[in-house]
Amino acid sequence: MVSIVASVDLPVDEKLTIKKNTIKGQGSGKRFCLLTGLHGDELEGQLVCHKVQERINAEPQNFHGTLDIYPALNPLGIDSITRGIPAFDLDMNRTFPGEADGTMTEYIASKILQDASGADFALDIHASSIFIRELPQVRIPPEFKEQILDFAKLLNMDLLWVQQNTSVQENSLVYALNQNKTPAAVIDMGIGMNYTSAFAEQLTDGIFCLLKKMGMWSGAAIEPRKPVYSDQESDMTMLVSKTAGFFVRKVECGTRVQKGDLLGEIINPLEGKVLVQIKAPRPGLLFTMREYPIVETGSMLGRILNEGN
């Protein structure tokens, strides 16, 4: 059943409307919220919303409880391929918990938070920017690790990242949900302005693993992969460009690299020269990798989860 979560008037006889689809099964009183689209240029979650409903529609007798799906929390951003809310230059994931009597964006944030609060678990799906590809990962605010970790381990992701990064900091949707005693985590995977079918399938498998554990799914579910775990900044090595140029990637995101492995080269197309070779400074899992080739000094090229010296 499709319903309206929030609706506000726009200047020229139009409305900004946020909708959700509620699927109700039999038996279990549990509720799961699947949210995505806070950033209008992050589309990986759209495909996951479809795949989850596709599986439930194929075996409705195996679904129990309530699933609320919010595919477009920033519909204006999605329509205009804009990360934030158009014309406001505002990151919607910095507006929570919002304010019912506040500005348009504060009001919308308060209505989303009110509607999703009280669920047994909520999952906010994000993608990376158009520049960087991320391996499927769960991001968890450190303050709420204990109430989230057992859920997160079932999601079939490659990495559990417990750190105070931007997607889970104060004023984010997930932080506000956890403050409201609603266990919630962020998924970050793939790349902006596109989708990755394999990642969507991987997360969908994980969601059904979690639903099964929660007693909300009695159909088949895979055994989830065991994710790599990180809760220290020292676990990570950031790769940053030391010159401007054209970055040529030599390995794919998700590769386990050894110290000294060639990860890429920064070239000068004008003179046909290799300016810099980018080599792994230590062994580990390359879980972030640059996709967009134009780089400046200081541009991120990747991140390695350290697995040795």
Tab-separated table of C-alpha atoms in Angstrom:
chain	number	residue	atom	x	y	z
A	1	MET	CA	0.000	0.000	0.000
A	2	VAL	CA	1.483	3.325	-1.091
A	3	SER	CA	1.036	6.249	1.309
A	4	ILE	CA	2.367	9.786	1.727
A	5	VAL	CA	4.958	10.428	4.427
A	6	ALA	CA	5.279	14.181	3.844
A	7	SER	CA	3.979	16.704	1.349
A	8	VAL	CA	4.720	20.425	1.084
A	9	ASP	CA	3.688	23.058	-1.427
A	10	LEU	CA	6.257	24.363	-3.900
A	11	PRO	CA	6.170	27.907	-5.329
A	12	VAL	CA	4.488	27.225	-8.681
A	13	ASP	CA	1.426	25.070	-8.046
A	14	GLU	CA	3.415	21.880	-7.393
A	15	LYS	CA	4.094	19.682	-4.386
A	16	LEU	CA	7.130	17.918	-2.978
A	17	THR	CA	5.784	14.537	-1.943
A	18	ILE	CA	7.642	11.721	-0.199
A	19	LYS	CA	5.985	8.312	-0.448
A	20	LYS	CA	6.467	4.886	1.042
A	21	ASN	CA	5.172	1.451	0.129
A	22	THR	CA	4.047	-0.731	3.031
A	23	ILE	CA	3.967	-4.502	2.623
A	24	LYS	CA	2.163	-6.434	5.343
A	25	GLY	CA	2.555	-10.145	5.883
A	26	GLN	CA	1.097	-12.542	8.411
A	27	GLY	CA	2.172	-13.506	11.903
A	28	SER	CA	5.185	-11.554	13.143
A	29	GLY	CA	4.640	-8.098	14.570
A	30	LYS	CA	8.142	-7.010	13.536
A	31	ARG	CA	8.723	-3.978	11.313
A	32	PHE	CA	11.661	-3.326	8.964
A	33	CYS	CA	12.313	0.005	7.209
A	34	LEU	CA	14.253	0.262	3.959
A	35	LEU	CA	15.179	3.865	3.154
A	36	THR	CA	17.139	5.374	0.279
A	37	GLY	CA	17.414	8.415	-1.953
A	38	LEU	CA	18.494	11.004	0.620
A	39	HIS	CA	21.153	12.018	-1.900
A	40	GLY	CA	19.632	12.464	-5.325
A	41	ASP	CA	22.703	11.270	-7.231
A	42	GLU	CA	22.939	7.970	-5.318
A	43	LEU	CA	20.812	5.357	-7.067
A	44	GLU	CA	22.114	1.988	-5.859
A	45	GLY	CA	19.254	1.720	-3.341
A	46	GLN	CA	16.578	2.093	-5.995
A	47	LEU	CA	17.413	-1.300	-7.461
A	48	VAL	CA	17.564	-2.904	-4.012
A	49	CYS	CA	14.044	-1.634	-3.244
A	50	HIS	CA	12.823	-3.317	-6.417
A	51	LYS	CA	14.646	-6.601	-5.814
A	52	VAL	CA	13.391	-6.941	-2.232
A	53	GLN	CA	9.780	-6.435	-3.319
A	54	GLU	CA	10.254	-8.771	-6.275
A	55	ARG	CA	11.247	-11.625	-3.948
A	56	ILE	CA	8.400	-10.984	-1.523
A	57	ASN	CA	5.879	-10.756	-4.362
A	58	ALA	CA	7.091	-14.136	-5.641
A	59	GLU	CA	6.594	-15.813	-2.221
A	60	PRO	CA	4.143	-13.669	-0.221
A	61	GLN	CA	3.282	-16.589	2.049
A	62	ASN	CA	6.840	-16.519	3.416
A	63	PHE	CA	6.775	-12.882	4.500
A	64	HIS	CA	5.684	-11.995	8.025
A	65	GLY	CA	5.393	-8.589	9.655
A	66	THR	CA	5.635	-5.144	8.050
A	67	LEU	CA	8.123	-3.789	5.527
A	68	ASP	CA	8.142	-0.037	4.856
A	69	ILE	CA	10.031	0.974	1.697
A	70	TYR	CA	10.997	4.621	1.162
A	71	PRO	CA	12.697	4.709	-2.280
A	72	ALA	CA	13.032	8.486	-2.759
A	73	LEU	CA	13.567	10.564	0.390
A	74	ASN	CA	14.864	13.445	-1.755
A	75	PRO	CA	12.652	13.251	-4.864
A	76	LEU	CA	13.666	16.691	-6.179
A	77	GLY	CA	17.321	15.649	-5.974
A	78	ILE	CA	16.653	12.414	-7.838
A	79	ASP	CA	14.639	14.188	-10.531
A	80	SER	CA	17.433	16.728	-11.105
A	81	ILE	CA	20.405	14.350	-10.547
A	82	THR	CA	21.499	16.534	-7.651
A	83	ARG	CA	23.079	15.295	-4.423
A	84	GLY	CA	21.329	17.836	-2.215
A	85	ILE	CA	17.964	19.545	-2.413
A	86	PRO	CA	17.944	21.698	-5.572
A	87	ALA	CA	17.964	25.493	-5.079
A	88	PHE	CA	18.775	25.057	-1.381
A	89	ASP	CA	22.317	23.651	-1.855
A	90	LEU	CA	21.546	21.554	1.222
A	91	ASP	CA	22.625	18.031	2.141
A	92	MET	CA	19.430	16.420	3.402
A	93	ASN	CA	21.424	13.978	5.525
A	94	ARG	CA	22.527	16.916	7.697
A	95	THR	CA	19.016	18.075	8.621
A	96	PHE	CA	17.875	15.479	11.158
A	97	PRO	CA	16.062	15.297	13.524
A	98	GLY	CA	14.380	18.256	11.830
A	99	GLU	CA	11.667	20.467	13.233
A	100	ALA	CA	7.922	20.162	12.678
A	101	ASP	CA	7.533	23.952	12.793
A	102	GLY	CA	10.768	24.725	10.952
A	103	THR	CA	11.714	25.345	7.345
A	104	MET	CA	10.547	23.089	4.524
A	105	THR	CA	13.591	20.836	4.800
A	106	GLU	CA	13.406	20.684	8.607
A	107	TYR	CA	9.719	19.780	8.394
A	108	ILE	CA	10.376	17.009	5.846
A	109	ALA	CA	13.213	15.605	7.978
A	110	SER	CA	10.993	15.551	11.058
A	111	LYS	CA	8.228	13.709	9.197
A	112	ILE	CA	10.637	11.081	7.817
A	113	LEU	CA	12.140	10.508	11.254
A	114	GLN	CA	8.723	10.298	12.902
A	115	ASP	CA	7.469	7.817	10.316
A	116	ALA	CA	10.475	5.449	10.441
A	117	SER	CA	10.992	5.557	14.213
A	118	GLY	CA	9.808	2.556	16.182
A	119	ALA	CA	10.895	-0.023	13.606
A	120	ASP	CA	12.739	-3.117	14.799
A	121	PHE	CA	15.485	-2.222	12.315
A	122	ALA	CA	16.055	0.456	9.659
A	123	LEU	CA	18.532	0.446	6.790
A	124	ASP	CA	19.550	3.632	4.968
A	125	ILE	CA	21.151	2.789	1.597
A	126	HIS	CA	23.700	5.153	0.055
A	127	ALA	CA	26.162	5.053	-2.826
A	128	SER	CA	29.464	6.789	-3.288
A	129	SER	CA	30.014	9.861	-5.466
A	130	ILE	CA	30.563	9.717	-9.233
A	131	PHE	CA	34.319	9.771	-8.567
A	132	ILE	CA	34.741	6.823	-6.206
A	133	ARG	CA	33.513	3.217	-6.086
A	134	GLU	CA	32.937	1.627	-2.676
A	135	LEU	CA	32.891	-2.080	-1.849
A	136	PRO	CA	29.575	-2.997	-0.130
A	137	GLN	CA	29.896	-1.988	3.516
A	138	VAL	CA	27.862	-1.312	6.635
A	139	ARG	CA	28.661	1.971	8.372
A	140	ILE	CA	27.804	2.148	12.065
A	141	PRO	CA	27.909	5.126	14.456
A	142	PRO	CA	30.266	4.113	17.304
A	143	GLU	CA	27.884	5.338	19.996
A	144	PHE	CA	25.270	2.774	18.957
A	145	LYS	CA	27.511	-0.145	18.027
A	146	GLU	CA	26.068	-2.548	20.588
A	147	GLN	CA	22.488	-2.241	19.347
A	148	ILE	CA	23.416	-2.532	15.664
A	149	LEU	CA	26.310	-4.960	15.297
A	150	ASP	CA	24.375	-8.241	15.445
A	151	PHE	CA	22.007	-7.004	12.741
A	152	ALA	CA	24.863	-5.708	10.580
A	153	LYS	CA	26.745	-9.018	10.573
A	154	LEU	CA	23.846	-10.662	8.724
A	155	LEU	CA	23.680	-8.193	5.842
A	156	ASN	CA	26.142	-10.080	3.592
A	157	MET	CA	28.430	-7.070	3.196
A	158	ASP	CA	32.196	-7.133	2.717
A	159	LEU	CA	33.055	-4.648	5.467
A	160	LEU	CA	31.658	-3.482	8.810
A	161	TRP	CA	32.983	0.010	9.450
A	162	VAL	CA	32.435	1.406	12.955
A	163	GLN	CA	33.708	4.975	12.709
A	164	GLN	CA	32.427	8.524	12.973
A	165	ASN	CA	32.255	9.133	9.225
A	166	THR	CA	29.971	11.649	7.533
A	167	SER	CA	27.109	9.269	6.704
A	168	VAL	CA	26.488	8.347	10.358
A	169	GLN	CA	27.468	11.494	12.253
A	170	GLU	CA	25.125	13.693	14.276
A	171	ASN	CA	22.303	15.217	12.200
A	172	SER	CA	22.244	12.190	9.887
A	173	LEU	CA	19.078	10.107	9.545
A	174	VAL	CA	20.695	6.985	11.000
A	175	TYR	CA	22.100	8.841	14.005
A	176	ALA	CA	18.687	10.378	14.730
A	177	LEU	CA	16.929	7.007	14.403
A	178	ASN	CA	19.335	5.413	16.866
A	179	GLN	CA	18.789	8.293	19.270
A	180	ASN	CA	15.081	7.445	19.003
A	181	LYS	CA	15.854	3.854	20.071
A	182	THR	CA	15.394	2.537	16.534
A	183	PRO	CA	18.395	0.370	15.546
A	184	ALA	CA	19.614	1.673	12.195
A	185	ALA	CA	22.701	1.422	9.986
A	186	VAL	CA	23.974	2.854	6.704
A	187	ILE	CA	24.873	0.830	3.626
A	188	ASP	CA	27.434	2.465	1.352
A	189	MET	CA	28.230	0.714	-1.917
A	190	GLY	CA	28.849	1.234	-5.588
A	191	ILE	CA	29.139	4.559	-7.357
A	192	GLY	CA	27.082	7.702	-7.869
A	193	MET	CA	24.685	8.268	-10.778
A	194	ASN	CA	24.653	4.568	-11.617
A	195	TYR	CA	23.860	1.132	-10.220
A	196	THR	CA	25.784	-2.104	-9.699
A	197	SER	CA	23.594	-5.164	-10.234
A	198	ALA	CA	25.927	-7.535	-8.378
A	199	PHE	CA	26.010	-5.280	-5.310
A	200	ALA	CA	22.216	-4.911	-5.308
A	201	GLU	CA	21.847	-8.704	-5.415
A	202	GLN	CA	24.430	-9.105	-2.649
A	203	LEU	CA	22.609	-6.690	-0.336
A	204	THR	CA	19.203	-8.149	-1.179
A	205	ASP	CA	20.509	-11.577	-0.148
A	206	GLY	CA	21.706	-10.003	3.092
A	207	ILE	CA	18.394	-8.312	3.807
A	208	PHE	CA	16.615	-11.657	3.540
A	209	CYS	CA	19.200	-13.226	5.869
A	210	LEU	CA	18.351	-10.543	8.415
A	211	LEU	CA	14.594	-10.837	7.851
A	212	LYS	CA	14.863	-14.586	8.428
A	213	LYS	CA	16.758	-14.051	11.694
A	214	MET	CA	14.106	-11.532	12.789
A	215	GLY	CA	11.332	-14.044	12.088
A	216	MET	CA	10.006	-11.995	9.164
A	217	TRP	CA	10.947	-14.427	6.369
A	218	SER	CA	10.376	-18.184	6.278
A	219	GLY	CA	11.643	-18.769	2.748
A	220	ALA	CA	15.149	-19.643	1.613
A	221	ALA	CA	18.084	-17.447	2.612
A	222	ILE	CA	21.798	-17.755	2.001
A	223	GLU	CA	24.497	-18.046	4.650
A	224	PRO	CA	25.862	-14.480	4.790
A	225	ARG	CA	29.519	-13.834	4.091
A	226	LYS	CA	31.701	-12.928	7.054
A	227	PRO	CA	32.604	-9.250	6.748
A	228	VAL	CA	35.944	-7.698	7.577
A	229	TYR	CA	35.613	-5.532	10.694
A	230	SER	CA	37.171	-2.134	11.403
A	231	ASP	CA	36.699	0.228	14.340
A	232	GLN	CA	39.986	2.161	14.314
A	233	GLU	CA	41.224	4.902	12.009
A	234	SER	CA	44.615	3.199	12.111
A	235	ASP	CA	43.038	0.220	10.302
A	236	MET	CA	42.851	2.317	7.131
A	237	THR	CA	45.405	3.652	4.680
A	238	MET	CA	44.249	6.523	2.469
A	239	LEU	CA	45.719	6.826	-1.021
A	240	VAL	CA	45.951	10.429	-2.195
A	241	SER	CA	47.226	11.855	-5.474
A	242	LYS	CA	50.436	13.864	-5.195
A	243	THR	CA	50.051	15.439	-8.621
A	244	ALA	CA	47.415	16.428	-11.152
A	245	GLY	CA	46.808	14.306	-14.221
A	246	PHE	CA	44.822	11.404	-15.662
A	247	PHE	CA	44.460	8.383	-13.378
A	248	VAL	CA	44.618	4.955	-15.026
A	249	ARG	CA	43.351	2.231	-12.687
A	250	LYS	CA	45.259	-1.077	-12.761
A	251	VAL	CA	43.175	-3.089	-10.247
A	252	GLU	CA	39.505	-3.239	-9.319
A	253	CYS	CA	37.781	-2.233	-6.115
A	254	GLY	CA	37.595	-5.253	-3.817
A	255	THR	CA	41.039	-6.599	-4.713
A	256	ARG	CA	43.271	-7.902	-1.918
A	257	VAL	CA	46.635	-6.319	-2.615
A	258	GLN	CA	50.169	-6.945	-1.429
A	259	LYS	CA	52.726	-4.308	-0.505
A	260	GLY	CA	54.253	-2.915	-3.684
A	261	ASP	CA	51.419	-3.995	-6.017
A	262	LEU	CA	50.761	-1.509	-8.817
A	263	LEU	CA	47.316	0.014	-8.257
A	264	GLY	CA	47.375	2.653	-10.967
A	265	GLU	CA	49.293	5.347	-12.786
A	266	ILE	CA	48.844	9.072	-13.163
A	267	ILE	CA	49.721	10.023	-16.715
A	268	ASN	CA	50.235	13.229	-18.685
A	269	PRO	CA	48.243	12.842	-21.934
A	270	LEU	CA	49.906	15.918	-23.474
A	271	GLU	CA	53.451	14.548	-23.304
A	272	GLY	CA	52.704	10.808	-23.125
A	273	LYS	CA	54.475	10.418	-19.801
A	274	VAL	CA	53.743	8.430	-16.665
A	275	LEU	CA	53.964	11.002	-13.879
A	276	VAL	CA	53.482	8.725	-10.866
A	277	GLN	CA	52.967	5.029	-10.225
A	278	ILE	CA	50.564	4.349	-7.360
A	279	LYS	CA	51.666	1.288	-5.395
A	280	ALA	CA	50.138	-0.365	-2.345
A	281	PRO	CA	52.039	0.854	0.740
A	282	ARG	CA	50.971	-2.241	2.685
A	283	PRO	CA	48.866	-5.396	2.190
A	284	GLY	CA	45.133	-5.272	2.617
A	285	LEU	CA	41.671	-5.015	1.106
A	286	LEU	CA	41.246	-2.230	-1.438
A	287	PHE	CA	37.680	-1.323	-0.516
A	288	THR	CA	37.567	2.149	-2.095
A	289	MET	CA	38.863	2.898	-5.592
A	290	ARG	CA	38.752	5.954	-7.815
A	291	GLU	CA	36.699	5.589	-10.994
A	292	TYR	CA	36.731	9.139	-12.385
A	293	PRO	CA	40.136	9.575	-14.046
A	294	ILE	CA	40.819	13.333	-13.800
A	295	VAL	CA	42.682	14.062	-10.559
A	296	GLU	CA	44.195	17.050	-8.824
A	297	THR	CA	46.811	17.171	-6.100
A	298	GLY	CA	45.084	15.796	-3.008
A	299	SER	CA	42.374	13.827	-4.838
A	300	MET	CA	41.422	10.550	-3.183
A	301	LEU	CA	42.549	7.512	-5.155
A	302	GLY	CA	41.480	4.754	-2.778
A	303	ARG	CA	41.415	3.277	0.707
A	304	ILE	CA	43.013	0.070	1.918
A	305	LEU	CA	41.889	-1.859	4.977
A	306	ASN	CA	45.243	-2.855	6.430
A	307	GLU	CA	46.037	-6.561	6.806
A	308	GLY	CA	49.728	-6.485	7.699
A	309	ASN	CA	52.834	-4.357	7.303
